[in-house]
Each structure stands twice: as structure tokens, then as C-alpha cells.
Tab-separated table of C-alpha atoms in Angstrom:
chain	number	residue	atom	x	y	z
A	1	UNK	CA	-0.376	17.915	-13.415
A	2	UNK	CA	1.048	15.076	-11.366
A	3	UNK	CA	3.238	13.167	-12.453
A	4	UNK	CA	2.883	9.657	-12.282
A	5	UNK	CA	5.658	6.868	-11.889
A	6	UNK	CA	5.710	3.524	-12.726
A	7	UNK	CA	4.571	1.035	-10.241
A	8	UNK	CA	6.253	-2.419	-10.781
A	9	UNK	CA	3.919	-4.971	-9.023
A	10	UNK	CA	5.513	-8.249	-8.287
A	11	UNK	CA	2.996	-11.194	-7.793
A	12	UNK	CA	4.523	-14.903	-6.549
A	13	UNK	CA	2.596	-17.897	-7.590
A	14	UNK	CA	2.842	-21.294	-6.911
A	15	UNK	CA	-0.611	-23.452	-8.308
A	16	UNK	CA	-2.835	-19.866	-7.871
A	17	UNK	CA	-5.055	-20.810	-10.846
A	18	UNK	CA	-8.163	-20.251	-9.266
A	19	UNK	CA	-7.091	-16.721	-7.684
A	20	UNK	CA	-4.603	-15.356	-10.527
A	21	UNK	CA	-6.969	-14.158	-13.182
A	22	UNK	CA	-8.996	-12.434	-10.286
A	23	UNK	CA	-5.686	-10.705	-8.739
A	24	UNK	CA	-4.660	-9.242	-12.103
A	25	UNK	CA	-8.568	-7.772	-13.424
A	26	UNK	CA	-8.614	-6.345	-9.982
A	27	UNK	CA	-5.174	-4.981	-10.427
A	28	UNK	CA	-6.202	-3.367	-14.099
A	29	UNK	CA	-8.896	-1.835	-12.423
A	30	UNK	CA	-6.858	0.488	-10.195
A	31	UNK	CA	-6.814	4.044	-11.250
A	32	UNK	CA	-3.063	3.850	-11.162
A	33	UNK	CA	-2.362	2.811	-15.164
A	34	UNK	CA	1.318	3.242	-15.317
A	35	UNK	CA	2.279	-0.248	-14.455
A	36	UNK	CA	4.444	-3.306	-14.941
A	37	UNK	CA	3.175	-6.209	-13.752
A	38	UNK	CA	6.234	-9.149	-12.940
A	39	UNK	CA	4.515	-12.726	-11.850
A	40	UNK	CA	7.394	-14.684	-10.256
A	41	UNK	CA	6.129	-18.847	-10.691
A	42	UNK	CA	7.047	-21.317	-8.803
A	43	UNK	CA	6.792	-24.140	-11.486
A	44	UNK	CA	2.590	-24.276	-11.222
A	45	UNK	CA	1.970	-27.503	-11.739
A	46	UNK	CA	-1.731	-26.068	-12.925
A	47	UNK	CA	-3.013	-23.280	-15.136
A	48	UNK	CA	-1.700	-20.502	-13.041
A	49	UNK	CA	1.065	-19.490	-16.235
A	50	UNK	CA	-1.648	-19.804	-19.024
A	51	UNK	CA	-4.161	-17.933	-17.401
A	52	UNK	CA	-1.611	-15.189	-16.610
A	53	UNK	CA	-0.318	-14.896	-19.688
A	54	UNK	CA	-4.013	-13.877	-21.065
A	55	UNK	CA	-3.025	-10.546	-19.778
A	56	UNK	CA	0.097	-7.483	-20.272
A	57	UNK	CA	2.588	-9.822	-17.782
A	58	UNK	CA	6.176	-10.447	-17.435
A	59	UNK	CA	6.605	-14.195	-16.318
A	60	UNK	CA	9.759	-15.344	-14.641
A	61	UNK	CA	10.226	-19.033	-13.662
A	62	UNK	CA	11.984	-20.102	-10.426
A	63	UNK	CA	13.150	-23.656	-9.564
A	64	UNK	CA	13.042	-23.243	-5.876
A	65	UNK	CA	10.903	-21.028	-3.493
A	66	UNK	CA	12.222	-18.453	-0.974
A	67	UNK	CA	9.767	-15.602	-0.286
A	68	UNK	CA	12.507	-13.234	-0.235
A	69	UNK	CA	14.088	-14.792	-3.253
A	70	UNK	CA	11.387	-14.402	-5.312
A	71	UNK	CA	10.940	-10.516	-4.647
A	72	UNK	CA	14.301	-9.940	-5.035
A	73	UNK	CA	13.792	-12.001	-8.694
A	74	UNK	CA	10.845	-9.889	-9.157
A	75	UNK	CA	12.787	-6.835	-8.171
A	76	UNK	CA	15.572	-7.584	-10.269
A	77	UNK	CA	13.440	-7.747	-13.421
A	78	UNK	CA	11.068	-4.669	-12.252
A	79	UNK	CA	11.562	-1.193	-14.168
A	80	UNK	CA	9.795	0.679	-11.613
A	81	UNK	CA	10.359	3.972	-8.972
A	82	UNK	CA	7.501	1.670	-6.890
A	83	UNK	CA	7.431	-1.749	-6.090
A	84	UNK	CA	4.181	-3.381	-4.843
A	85	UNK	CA	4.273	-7.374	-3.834
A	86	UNK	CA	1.713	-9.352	-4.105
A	87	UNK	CA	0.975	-13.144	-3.742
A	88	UNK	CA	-1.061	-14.878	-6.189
A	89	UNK	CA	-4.191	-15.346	-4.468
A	90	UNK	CA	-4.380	-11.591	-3.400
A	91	UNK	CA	-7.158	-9.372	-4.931
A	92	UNK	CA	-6.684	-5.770	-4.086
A	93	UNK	CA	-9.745	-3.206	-3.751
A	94	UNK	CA	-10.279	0.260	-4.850
């Protein structure tokens, strides 16, 4: 038996409503289950937060944007042996 670790997958947004809910069904739909999923939002000014929070997220809110910044955020509130990052409008395959 293999034994799987968690995966902590940190996903930056900034206004990614029409890409977010698309990222995180794709992202469910990995055979990979054991995983934390940390969106790190840039104050969306749209639906980006709502429609995320329709699904098993962690939300953090940031005030100012630094790429690195906000993976280190996401890092820093991550629980995982792996760390995946992501931006918003990413939808990952198979």
C-alpha cells in the first residue's frame, strides 16, 4: 500500500470569478484525494470568494499583492508534505 501525503495546493486570486469554480472541480477530480486546498485573495472585487467558498477551501485575505508573498501566505497556512501553486484561472488535467 502506498502511502499517500497530503498535498496542500495554494491558488492566488485576484477577480478569477469566471475561472475559480472551474480550477477547483478540476482539482477534485484528480485521483490524488488527500488534499488541502488554501485560496490566497487579493480583495476580488467580484464573486471570486463566494464562488470559492461553495467548495472544502481555506480562504486567506491579503491587502497587497506580491506573487511571492502570497505563496509564502499560502505556505504559511498549508498543513502539507507537498505544496502545489496555482493561480486562479489555472485548470489542471488528468
Amino acid at each position: 500500500m502506498i502511502n499517500k501525503k497530503l498535498v496542500s495546493i495554494i491558488i492566488r486570486t485576484k477577480n478569477e470569478e469566471k475561472w475559480i469554480s472551474s480550477c477547483l472541480r478540476a482539482i477534485f477530480k484528480q485521483t490524488h484525494k488527500d488534499i488541502e486546498i488554501i485560496i490566497v485573495d487579493n480583495q476580488s472585487t467580484d464573486r471570486t470568494v463566494k464562488k470559492a467558498k461553495e467548495f472544502p477551501v481555506k480562504i486567506i485575505t491579503i491587502n497587497e499583492f506580491f506573487p511571492g508573498k502570497a505563496i509564502n501566505d499560502g505556505i504559511r497556512a498549508s498543513n502539507g508534505e507537498y505544496i502545489v501553486c496555482l493561480s486562479g484561472h489555472c485548470v489542471p488535467v488528468g
